[in-house]
PDB file of C-alpha atoms in Angstrom:
ATOM      1  CA  MET A1243      -9.574  -3.745  -3.824  1.00 55.00           C
ATOM      2  CA  THR A1244     -10.159  -6.008  -0.841  1.00 49.00           C
ATOM      3  CA  PHE A1245     -10.670  -4.940   2.706  1.00 54.00           C
ATOM      4  CA  ALA A1246     -10.495  -8.574   4.928  1.00 49.00           C
ATOM      5  CA  PRO A1247     -11.621  -8.702   8.542  1.00 45.00           C
ATOM      6  CA  ALA A1248      -9.019  -9.936  10.898  1.00 45.00           C
ATOM      7  CA  ALA A1249      -9.432 -13.264  12.427  1.00 43.00           C
ATOM      8  CA  GLY A1250      -9.125 -14.249  16.211  1.00 44.00           C
ATOM      9  CA  ALA A1251      -7.394 -12.491  19.068  1.00 47.00           C
ATOM     10  CA  GLN A1252      -5.265  -8.861  18.012  1.00 63.00           C
ATOM     11  CA  ASP A1253      -3.475  -6.389  19.755  1.00 80.00           C
ATOM     12  CA  HIS A1254      -5.667  -3.705  17.746  1.00 89.00           C
ATOM     13  CA  ASP A1255      -9.004  -2.881  16.760  1.00 93.00           C
ATOM     14  CA  CYS A1256      -8.047  -0.826  13.570  1.00 95.00           C
ATOM     15  CA  VAL A1257     -10.112  -0.589  10.907  1.00 96.00           C
ATOM     16  CA  VAL A1258      -9.089   0.173   7.270  1.00 97.00           C
ATOM     17  CA  ARG A1259     -11.045   2.763   6.125  1.00 97.00           C
ATOM     18  CA  GLN A1260      -9.129   3.694   2.927  1.00 97.00           C
ATOM     19  CA  PHE A1261      -6.372   1.899   1.039  1.00 98.00           C
ATOM     20  CA  ALA A1262      -4.891   3.363  -2.551  1.00 97.00           C
ATOM     21  CA  LEU A1263      -2.860   3.363  -4.937  1.00 97.00           C
ATOM     22  CA  THR A1264      -1.251   6.913  -5.682  1.00 96.00           C
ATOM     23  CA  ARG A1265       0.983   8.813  -7.387  1.00 95.00           C
ATOM     24  CA  ASN A1266       2.261  10.897  -4.090  1.00 95.00           C
ATOM     25  CA  VAL A1267       2.083  10.967  -0.767  1.00 96.00           C
ATOM     26  CA  ILE A1268       2.272  14.946   0.427  1.00 94.00           C
ATOM     27  CA  ASN A1269       1.989  16.295   4.228  1.00 94.00           C
ATOM     28  CA  LEU A1270       0.621  12.473   5.053  1.00 92.00           C
ATOM     29  CA  GLU A1271      -2.368  13.121   2.268  1.00 95.00           C
ATOM     30  CA  PRO A1272      -2.642  10.672  -0.958  1.00 95.00           C
ATOM     31  CA  GLN A1273      -1.745  12.906  -4.047  1.00 95.00           C
ATOM     32  CA  GLY A1274      -3.250  11.316  -7.424  1.00 94.00           C
ATOM     33  CA  MET A1275      -5.258   8.664  -6.939  1.00 94.00           C
ATOM     34  CA  VAL A1276      -4.755   5.906  -9.503  1.00 94.00           C
ATOM     35  CA  GLU A1277      -7.550   3.636 -10.300  1.00 90.00           C
ATOM     36  CA  GLY A1278      -6.703   0.522 -12.255  1.00 86.00           C
ATOM     37  CA  ASP A1279      -2.758   0.613 -13.748  1.00 92.00           C
ATOM     38  CA  TYR A1280       0.025   2.878 -13.575  1.00 91.00           C
ATOM     39  CA  PRO A1281       0.928   4.168 -16.722  1.00 86.00           C
ATOM     40  CA  PRO A1282       3.756   2.844 -18.621  1.00 83.00           C
ATOM     41  CA  GLY A1283       7.097   4.522 -17.694  1.00 85.00           C
ATOM     42  CA  THR A1284       5.949   5.377 -13.759  1.00 90.00           C
ATOM     43  CA  GLU A1285       8.761   4.949 -11.440  1.00 93.00           C
ATOM     44  CA  ARG A1286       7.748   4.659  -8.459  1.00 96.00           C
ATOM     45  CA  ALA A1287       4.034   3.764  -6.711  1.00 97.00           C
ATOM     46  CA  TYR A1288       2.455   4.950  -3.150  1.00 97.00           C
ATOM     47  CA  ALA A1289       0.205   2.598  -1.164  1.00 98.00           C
ATOM     48  CA  PHE A1290      -1.715   4.756   1.334  1.00 98.00           C
ATOM     49  CA  ALA A1291      -3.657   3.321   4.461  1.00 98.00           C
ATOM     50  CA  ARG A1292      -6.214   5.473   6.475  1.00 97.00           C
ATOM     51  CA  LEU A1293      -6.981   3.635   9.410  1.00 97.00           C
ATOM     52  CA  ASP A1294      -9.515   4.347  12.684  1.00 97.00           C
ATOM     53  CA  CYS A1295      -7.496   2.831  15.315  1.00 95.00           C
ATOM     54  CA  THR A1296      -9.483   3.116  18.966  1.00 94.00           C
ATOM     55  CA  GLN A1297      -7.178   0.262  20.830  1.00 93.00           C
ATOM     56  CA  VAL A1298      -3.646  -0.671  19.809  1.00 91.00           C
ATOM     57  CA  GLY A1299      -1.033  -2.484  21.581  1.00 88.00           C
ATOM     58  CA  ALA A1300       2.316  -0.885  22.932  1.00 86.00           C
ATOM     59  CA  GLY A1301       4.289  -1.170  19.310  1.00 86.00           C
ATOM     60  CA  GLU A1302       2.191  -2.130  17.144  1.00 92.00           C
ATOM     61  CA  THR A1303       3.025  -2.138  13.559  1.00 95.00           C
ATOM     62  CA  PHE A1304       1.534  -2.735   9.978  1.00 97.00           C
ATOM     63  CA  TRP A1305       3.310  -3.725   7.510  1.00 98.00           C
ATOM     64  CA  PHE A1306       3.119  -2.862   3.252  1.00 98.00           C
ATOM     65  CA  HIS A1307       4.147  -5.837   1.236  1.00 98.00           C
ATOM     66  CA  TRP A1308       5.134  -5.402  -2.462  1.00 98.00           C
ATOM     67  CA  MET A1309       4.513  -8.270  -4.321  1.00 98.00           C
ATOM     68  CA  ARG A1310       5.978  -8.514  -8.183  1.00 97.00           C
ATOM     69  CA  ASN A1311       5.483 -11.591 -10.426  1.00 96.00           C
ATOM     70  CA  ASP A1312       4.186 -13.248  -7.316  1.00 96.00           C
ATOM     71  CA  GLN A1313       7.060 -12.518  -5.638  1.00 97.00           C
ATOM     72  CA  GLU A1314       7.819 -10.646  -2.490  1.00 98.00           C
ATOM     73  CA  VAL A1315       9.779  -7.210  -3.649  1.00 97.00           C
ATOM     74  CA  GLY A1316       9.885  -5.118  -1.036  1.00 97.00           C
ATOM     75  CA  ARG A1317       8.462  -3.856   2.427  1.00 97.00           C
ATOM     76  CA  SER A1318       8.100  -1.604   4.874  1.00 97.00           C
ATOM     77  CA  LYS A1319       6.820  -1.135   8.483  1.00 96.00           C
ATOM     78  CA  ALA A1320       4.697   1.379   9.797  1.00 97.00           C
ATOM     79  CA  ARG A1321       3.333   2.538  13.724  1.00 95.00           C
ATOM     80  CA  VAL A1322       0.363   2.424  14.277  1.00 95.00           C
ATOM     81  CA  ASP A1323      -1.216   4.549  17.065  1.00 94.00           C
ATOM     82  CA  VAL A1324      -4.640   5.183  18.374  1.00 95.00           C
ATOM     83  CA  SER A1325      -6.165   7.388  16.325  1.00 95.00           C
ATOM     84  CA  ARG A1326      -9.763   7.698  14.121  1.00 96.00           C
ATOM     85  CA  ASN A1327      -7.527   9.047  11.090  1.00 96.00           C
ATOM     86  CA  TRP A1328      -4.060   7.422  11.187  1.00 96.00           C
ATOM     87  CA  ARG A1329      -2.643   7.234   8.384  1.00 97.00           C
ATOM     88  CA  ILE A1330       0.125   5.249   6.954  1.00 98.00           C
ATOM     89  CA  TRP A1331       1.660   5.461   3.806  1.00 97.00           C
ATOM     90  CA  SER A1332       4.577   2.943   1.440  1.00 98.00           C
ATOM     91  CA  GLN A1333       6.435   3.790  -1.703  1.00 97.00           C
ATOM     92  CA  SER A1334       8.227   1.254  -4.059  1.00 97.00           C
ATOM     93  CA  ARG A1335      10.078   1.514  -7.153  1.00 97.00           C
ATOM     94  CA  ILE A1336       7.696  -0.268  -9.685  1.00 96.00           C
ATOM     95  CA  PHE A1337       8.521  -1.715 -13.056  1.00 92.00           C
ATOM     96  CA  PRO A1338       6.873  -3.667 -15.433  1.00 93.00           C
ATOM     97  CA  GLY A1339       4.540  -6.653 -14.025  1.00 94.00           C
ATOM     98  CA  GLU A1340       1.655  -7.869 -12.470  1.00 95.00           C
ATOM     99  CA  TRP A1341       2.040  -6.692  -8.968  1.00 96.00           C
ATOM    100  CA  ALA A1342       0.051  -6.564  -5.832  1.00 97.00           C
ATOM    101  CA  VAL A1343       0.803  -4.258  -2.320  1.00 98.00           C
ATOM    102  CA  LEU A1344      -0.540  -5.985   0.912  1.00 98.00           C
ATOM    103  CA  LEU A1345      -1.145  -4.440   4.114  1.00 98.00           C
ATOM    104  CA  LYS A1346      -0.820  -6.617   7.087  1.00 97.00           C
ATOM    105  CA  ASP A1347      -0.462  -6.381  11.150  1.00 95.00           C
ATOM    106  CA  GLY A1348       2.044  -7.068  13.558  1.00 93.00           C
ATOM    107  CA  SER A1349       0.553 -10.847  13.905  1.00 93.00           C
ATOM    108  CA  GLY A1350       0.405 -11.366   9.263  1.00 95.00           C
ATOM    109  CA  ARG A1351      -3.248 -11.212   9.372  1.00 95.00           C
ATOM    110  CA  LEU A1352      -4.009  -9.450   5.932  1.00 97.00           C
ATOM    111  CA  GLN A1353      -5.666  -6.183   6.503  1.00 97.00           C
ATOM    112  CA  ALA A1354      -6.109  -5.174   2.817  1.00 98.00           C
ATOM    113  CA  GLU A1355      -4.706  -5.401  -0.961  1.00 97.00           C
ATOM    114  CA  ARG A1356      -4.462  -3.685  -4.246  1.00 97.00           C
ATOM    115  CA  HIS A1357      -3.751  -5.201  -7.721  1.00 97.00           C
ATOM    116  CA  PHE A1358      -1.834  -3.249 -10.308  1.00 96.00           C
ATOM    117  CA  THR A1359      -0.145  -3.605 -13.898  1.00 94.00           C
ATOM    118  CA  VAL A1360       2.869  -1.774 -15.040  1.00 93.00           C
ATOM    119  CA  ALA A1361       2.855  -2.422 -18.664  1.00 87.00           C
ATOM    120  CA  GLU A1362       6.477  -2.392 -20.895  1.00 84.00           C
ATOM    121  CA  PRO A1363       7.151   0.779 -22.348  1.00 81.00           C
ATOM    122  CA  LYS A1364       6.099   1.241 -25.907  1.00 79.00           C
ATOM    123  CA  LYS A1365       8.909   1.196 -28.445  1.00 76.00           C
ATOM    124  CA  PRO A1366       9.130   3.789 -30.673  1.00 74.00           C
ATOM    125  CA  ALA A1367       8.559   2.438 -34.550  1.00 68.00           C
ATOM    126  CA  GLU A1368      11.837   1.616 -36.428  1.00 49.00           C
ATOM    127  CA  GLU A1369      12.043   3.750 -39.606  1.00 49.00           C
TER     128      GLU A1369
END
């Protein structure tokens, strides 16, 4: 897991306090933290971020970028506002491969990232 400080001027002072892979998000809380890789056969991955923001420019958004085998396969945006406990999340269907989910601010600066692998499901032994 990487938390990268943003460089240069920006429209927010948000600090990523938590960036996690989970099995679900219910009522803006992560459920079933995933450490390492998702098990074979898992259909969806969730990325959850907890931010501490005391100054936010009007219309500030953060973006979740879902990468599979170094190709972007999806992205979603989340509005950010002033809060010491602002929570945002995104989900993606996942398939076997090498994955990363990147969290970037509205100016494209990397704020956090997580990497994981989804293994091929094991095939039943032939009789």
